[in-house]
C-alpha positions as a Python dict, from the first residue, in 0.01 Angstrom:
ca = {
    (1, 'M'): (0, 0, 0),
    (2, 'N'): (129, -242, -263),
    (3, 'M'): (433, -469, -211),
    (4, 'Q'): (682, -231, -371),
    (5, 'E'): (565, 62, -158),
    (6, 'I'): (584, -149, 158),
    (7, 'K'): (932, -274, 63),
    (8, 'Q'): (1055, 82, 13),
    (9, 'R'): (908, 206, 339),
    (10, 'L'): (1056, -89, 532),
    (11, 'Q'): (1400, 41, 437),
    (12, 'T'): (1329, 345, 657),
    (13, 'I'): (1222, 143, 962),
    (14, 'H'): (1493, 77, 1220),
    (15, 'D'): (1288, -37, 1520),
    (16, 'E'): (1022, -308, 1534),
    (17, 'T'): (824, -101, 1787),
    (18, 'D'): (739, 142, 1506),
    (19, 'E'): (359, 178, 1494),
    (20, 'W'): (334, 122, 1117),
    (21, 'F'): (560, -185, 1141),
    (22, 'Q'): (339, -329, 1415),
    (23, 'Q'): (42, -294, 1182),
    (24, 'L'): (230, -490, 916),
    (25, 'L'): (268, -780, 1156),
    (26, 'H'): (-108, -828, 1140),
    (27, 'D'): (-133, -793, 762),
    (28, 'E'): (-245, -1136, 639),
    (29, 'R'): (-103, -1104, 289),
    (30, 'K'): (172, -1362, 234),
    (31, 'G'): (382, -1112, 39),
    (32, 'V'): (376, -869, 329),
    (33, 'Q'): (481, -1137, 576),
    (34, 'R'): (771, -1236, 347),
    (35, 'L'): (885, -873, 346),
    (36, 'V'): (858, -861, 725),
    (37, 'Q'): (1073, -1175, 758),
    (38, 'Q'): (1328, -1028, 515),
    (39, 'W'): (1339, -715, 733),
    (40, 'Y'): (1413, -924, 1042),
    (41, 'K'): (1687, -1115, 858),
    (42, 'Q'): (1841, -789, 737),
    (43, 'K'): (1842, -643, 1088),
    (44, 'E'): (1999, -960, 1227),
    (45, 'A'): (2270, -947, 961),
    (46, 'E'): (2336, -580, 1044),
    (47, 'K'): (2364, -670, 1412),
    (48, 'R'): (2619, -945, 1340),
    (49, 'E'): (2818, -708, 1120),
    (50, 'R'): (2829, -444, 1395),
    (51, 'E'): (2944, -708, 1643),
    (52, 'R'): (3215, -826, 1403),
    (53, 'F'): (3331, -471, 1341),
    (54, 'S'): (3328, -397, 1714),
    (55, 'H'): (3565, -692, 1759),
    (56, 'M'): (3793, -541, 1494),
    (57, 'L'): (3815, -228, 1708),
    (58, 'Q'): (3939, -409, 2019),
    (59, 'Y'): (4296, -279, 1989),
    (60, 'E'): (4183, 72, 1905),
    (61, 'Q'): (3929, 75, 2189),
    (62, 'A'): (4191, -31, 2444),
    (63, 'L'): (4407, 264, 2335),
    (64, 'Y'): (4115, 508, 2339),
    (65, 'E'): (4047, 408, 2699),
    (66, 'K'): (4405, 505, 2781),
    (67, 'G'): (4352, 852, 2636),
    (68, 'V'): (4514, 795, 2297),
    (69, 'R'): (4331, 996, 2032),
    (70, 'Y'): (4503, 937, 1699),
    (71, 'I'): (4574, 574, 1613),
    (72, 'A'): (4722, 487, 1274),
    (73, 'G'): (4685, 143, 1122),
    (74, 'V'): (4979, 56, 897),
    (75, 'D'): (5003, -217, 633),
    (76, 'E'): (5175, -290, 303),
    (77, 'V'): (5120, -481, -18),
    (78, 'G'): (5359, -604, -282),
    (79, 'R'): (5631, -795, -98),
    (80, 'G'): (5603, -1103, -318),
    (81, 'P'): (5575, -979, -680),
    (82, 'L'): (5860, -996, -930),
    (83, 'A'): (5783, -646, -1055),
    (84, 'G'): (5657, -311, -935),
    (85, 'P'): (5688, -125, -605),
    (86, 'V'): (5604, -218, -251),
    (87, 'V'): (5329, 17, -128),
    (88, 'A'): (5236, 96, 232),
    (89, 'A'): (4949, 296, 376),
    (90, 'A'): (4880, 451, 714),
    (91, 'V'): (4520, 533, 808),
    (92, 'I'): (4377, 715, 1110),
    (93, 'L'): (4006, 643, 1154),
    (94, 'P'): (3764, 848, 1366),
    (95, 'K'): (3679, 707, 1708),
    (96, 'D'): (3310, 644, 1631),
    (97, 'V'): (3370, 485, 1292),
    (98, 'F'): (3161, 205, 1145),
    (99, 'L'): (3266, 63, 810),
    (100, 'P'): (3043, -232, 718),
    (101, 'H'): (3220, -526, 551),
    (102, 'L'): (3567, -386, 617),
    (103, 'D'): (3815, -674, 613),
    (104, 'D'): (4161, -785, 509),
    (105, 'S'): (4197, -662, 150),
    (106, 'K'): (4298, -1012, 34),
    (107, 'K'): (3956, -1145, 137),
    (108, 'L'): (3762, -888, -65),
    (109, 'S'): (3671, -874, -432),
    (110, 'E'): (3820, -599, -646),
    (111, 'T'): (3478, -431, -665),
    (112, 'K'): (3438, -435, -286),
    (113, 'R'): (3792, -303, -235),
    (114, 'E'): (3723, -13, -470),
    (115, 'Q'): (3399, 68, -287),
    (116, 'L'): (3567, 60, 54),
    (117, 'F'): (3864, 258, -81),
    (118, 'S'): (3629, 547, -161),
    (119, 'I'): (3446, 518, 171),
    (120, 'I'): (3771, 512, 369),
    (121, 'Q'): (3896, 820, 182),
    (122, 'Q'): (3577, 1003, 277),
    (123, 'T'): (3572, 877, 637),
    (124, 'A'): (3934, 868, 757),
    (125, 'L'): (4083, 1154, 955),
    (126, 'A'): (4414, 1107, 775),
    (127, 'I'): (4575, 887, 510),
    (128, 'G'): (4944, 853, 423),
    (129, 'I'): (5103, 655, 138),
    (130, 'G'): (5458, 521, 107),
    (131, 'I'): (5603, 381, -218),
    (132, 'V'): (5941, 211, -265),
    (133, 'S'): (6043, 124, -620),
    (134, 'A'): (6181, -201, -759),
    (135, 'R'): (6528, -43, -779),
    (136, 'E'): (6519, 49, -410),
    (137, 'I'): (6395, -299, -325),
    (138, 'D'): (6701, -441, -502),
    (139, 'E'): (6929, -203, -313),
    (140, 'L'): (6778, -251, 33),
    (141, 'N'): (6619, -601, 22),
    (142, 'I'): (6243, -647, 42),
    (143, 'Y'): (6221, -648, 423),
    (144, 'E'): (6402, -316, 462),
    (145, 'A'): (6214, -172, 164),
    (146, 'T'): (5885, -267, 330),
    (147, 'K'): (5986, -89, 650),
    (148, 'K'): (6092, 217, 448),
    (149, 'A'): (5753, 230, 273),
    (150, 'M'): (5575, 206, 609),
    (151, 'V'): (5785, 486, 756),
    (152, 'Q'): (5708, 702, 452),
    (153, 'A'): (5337, 632, 491),
    (154, 'V'): (5336, 733, 858),
    (155, 'Q'): (5540, 1046, 790),
    (156, 'A'): (5298, 1141, 510),
    (157, 'L'): (5003, 1157, 751),
    (158, 'P'): (4871, 1514, 787),
    (159, 'I'): (4788, 1434, 1152),
    (160, 'A'): (5065, 1310, 1381),
    (161, 'P'): (4965, 965, 1516),
    (162, 'E'): (5005, 892, 1886),
    (163, 'H'): (5018, 516, 1840),
    (164, 'L'): (5074, 277, 1550),
    (165, 'L'): (4903, -56, 1493),
    (166, 'I'): (5116, -248, 1243),
    (167, 'D'): (5061, -575, 1064),
    (168, 'A'): (5334, -807, 1199),
    (169, 'M'): (5613, -548, 1182),
    (170, 'H'): (5803, -298, 1394),
    (171, 'I'): (5932, 12, 1219),
    (172, 'P'): (6214, 251, 1318),
    (173, 'L'): (6006, 540, 1451),
    (174, 'S'): (5984, 673, 1807),
    (175, 'I'): (5603, 657, 1802),
    (176, 'P'): (5461, 388, 2035),
    (177, 'Q'): (5353, 91, 1827),
    (178, 'T'): (5189, -249, 1852),
    (179, 'S'): (5269, -530, 1611),
    (180, 'I'): (4967, -755, 1546),
    (181, 'I'): (4994, -1092, 1374),
    (182, 'K'): (4740, -1100, 1089),
    (183, 'G'): (4653, -747, 1192),
    (184, 'D'): (4454, -679, 875),
    (185, 'A'): (4200, -935, 997),
    (186, 'H'): (4194, -818, 1361),
    (187, 'S'): (4224, -438, 1350),
    (188, 'A'): (3991, -202, 1163),
    (189, 'S'): (4268, 55, 1123),
    (190, 'I'): (4507, -199, 972),
    (191, 'A'): (4235, -343, 749),
    (192, 'A'): (4162, 8, 620),
    (193, 'S'): (4530, 66, 548),
    (194, 'S'): (4556, -269, 367),
    (195, 'I'): (4274, -165, 134),
    (196, 'I'): (4426, 177, 65),
    (197, 'A'): (4764, 19, -7),
    (198, 'K'): (4620, -261, -222),
    (199, 'V'): (4402, -40, -440),
    (200, 'T'): (4681, 218, -477),
    (201, 'R'): (4930, -45, -592),
    (202, 'D'): (4681, -222, -821),
    (203, 'R'): (4608, 107, -995),
    (204, 'M'): (4982, 165, -1045),
    (205, 'M'): (5022, -183, -1194),
    (206, 'K'): (4723, -133, -1423),
    (207, 'Q'): (4882, 187, -1549),
    (208, 'L'): (5205, -5, -1607),
    (209, 'G'): (4999, -262, -1797),
    (210, 'E'): (4872, 11, -2030),
    (211, 'E'): (5228, 128, -2095),
    (212, 'Y'): (5365, -224, -2147),
    (213, 'P'): (5069, -438, -2258),
    (214, 'Q'): (5288, -733, -2356),
    (215, 'Y'): (5359, -814, -1990),
    (216, 'G'): (4996, -823, -1867),
    (217, 'F'): (5068, -636, -1543),
    (218, 'E'): (4702, -537, -1512),
    (219, 'K'): (4614, -906, -1470),
    (220, 'H'): (4885, -1048, -1242),
    (221, 'M'): (4993, -723, -1070),
    (222, 'G'): (5358, -824, -1106),
    (223, 'Y'): (5331, -1160, -929),
    (224, 'G'): (5519, -1458, -1071),
    (225, 'T'): (5232, -1622, -1257),
    (226, 'K'): (5290, -1857, -1549),
    (227, 'A'): (5177, -1586, -1792),
    (228, 'H'): (5417, -1333, -1637),
    (229, 'I'): (5712, -1574, -1652),
    (230, 'Q'): (5632, -1649, -2015),
    (231, 'A'): (5620, -1276, -2092),
    (232, 'I'): (5961, -1228, -1930),
    (233, 'E'): (6103, -1517, -2135),
    (234, 'R'): (5965, -1364, -2453),
    (235, 'Y'): (6023, -992, -2396),
    (236, 'G'): (6301, -988, -2139),
    (237, 'V'): (6356, -812, -1807),
    (238, 'M'): (6242, -450, -1783),
    (239, 'E'): (6314, -161, -1546),
    (240, 'E'): (6022, -240, -1315),
    (241, 'H'): (6139, -598, -1252),
    (242, 'R'): (6311, -676, -923),
    (243, 'R'): (6653, -804, -1021),
    (244, 'S'): (6730, -934, -671),
    (245, 'F'): (6437, -1179, -684),
    (246, 'A'): (6540, -1533, -782),
    (247, 'P'): (6351, -1579, -1114),
    (248, 'I'): (6476, -1244, -1243),
    (249, 'R'): (6827, -1282, -1096),
    (250, 'E'): (6871, -1620, -1263),
    (251, 'R'): (6775, -1479, -1600),
    (252, 'M'): (7015, -1189, -1554),
    (253, 'K'): (7297, -1437, -1480),
    (254, 'R'): (7220, -1616, -1804),
    (255, 'G'): (7232, -1283, -1982),
    (256, 'E'): (6875, -1309, -2105),
}
């Protein structure tokens, strides 16, 4: 077999006790031995990833051991921007789930988030989304609006959760819940919900950017970047801006 054929077949080998793999160990070609070492490195990386992911299931596993079946991770995105909604997601993952490279959405590239978004949609037992507009944020305040979005997300789940794992919040529902500081980095369910919420909101802001290209929403997602502030100064405050947030409120007071 040539190097390419060996490389392709190695992708199908999962155990070093495989008879064909053992024969490769005695192949004196340097190229073959490089491929063997790459295989070992890949398997070691996969092992570390499984261990990392297993750690991210510590909260879920503790609940499974108590007989809880349906655990929903809940997270939100969009508290800080000057424009657009706050979006929350609730995700119930299957008990035997393994989602390689799942992490806090803020730590992932846009490409990786999009990939995981699709995988989570295919894998999750249930997904719920909650969206609270800029107007509601102004009426309620951002903290209450965030809780409202989370409640909406949980209530939108097609399967009733028996326990909620929430990123640093407690929401007004009678369902048992656990608040976890930096939960999107420590719970697989919360990390999954952070990705669903982030990609959902980013897509909404990109759509807003197409409708109002002068504001550049598809680039800054509504956050108070220099370019966004300059666009507000040039084109004014629009419906999707949060008038209760200081930079917008100050401009409204000046009548700009």
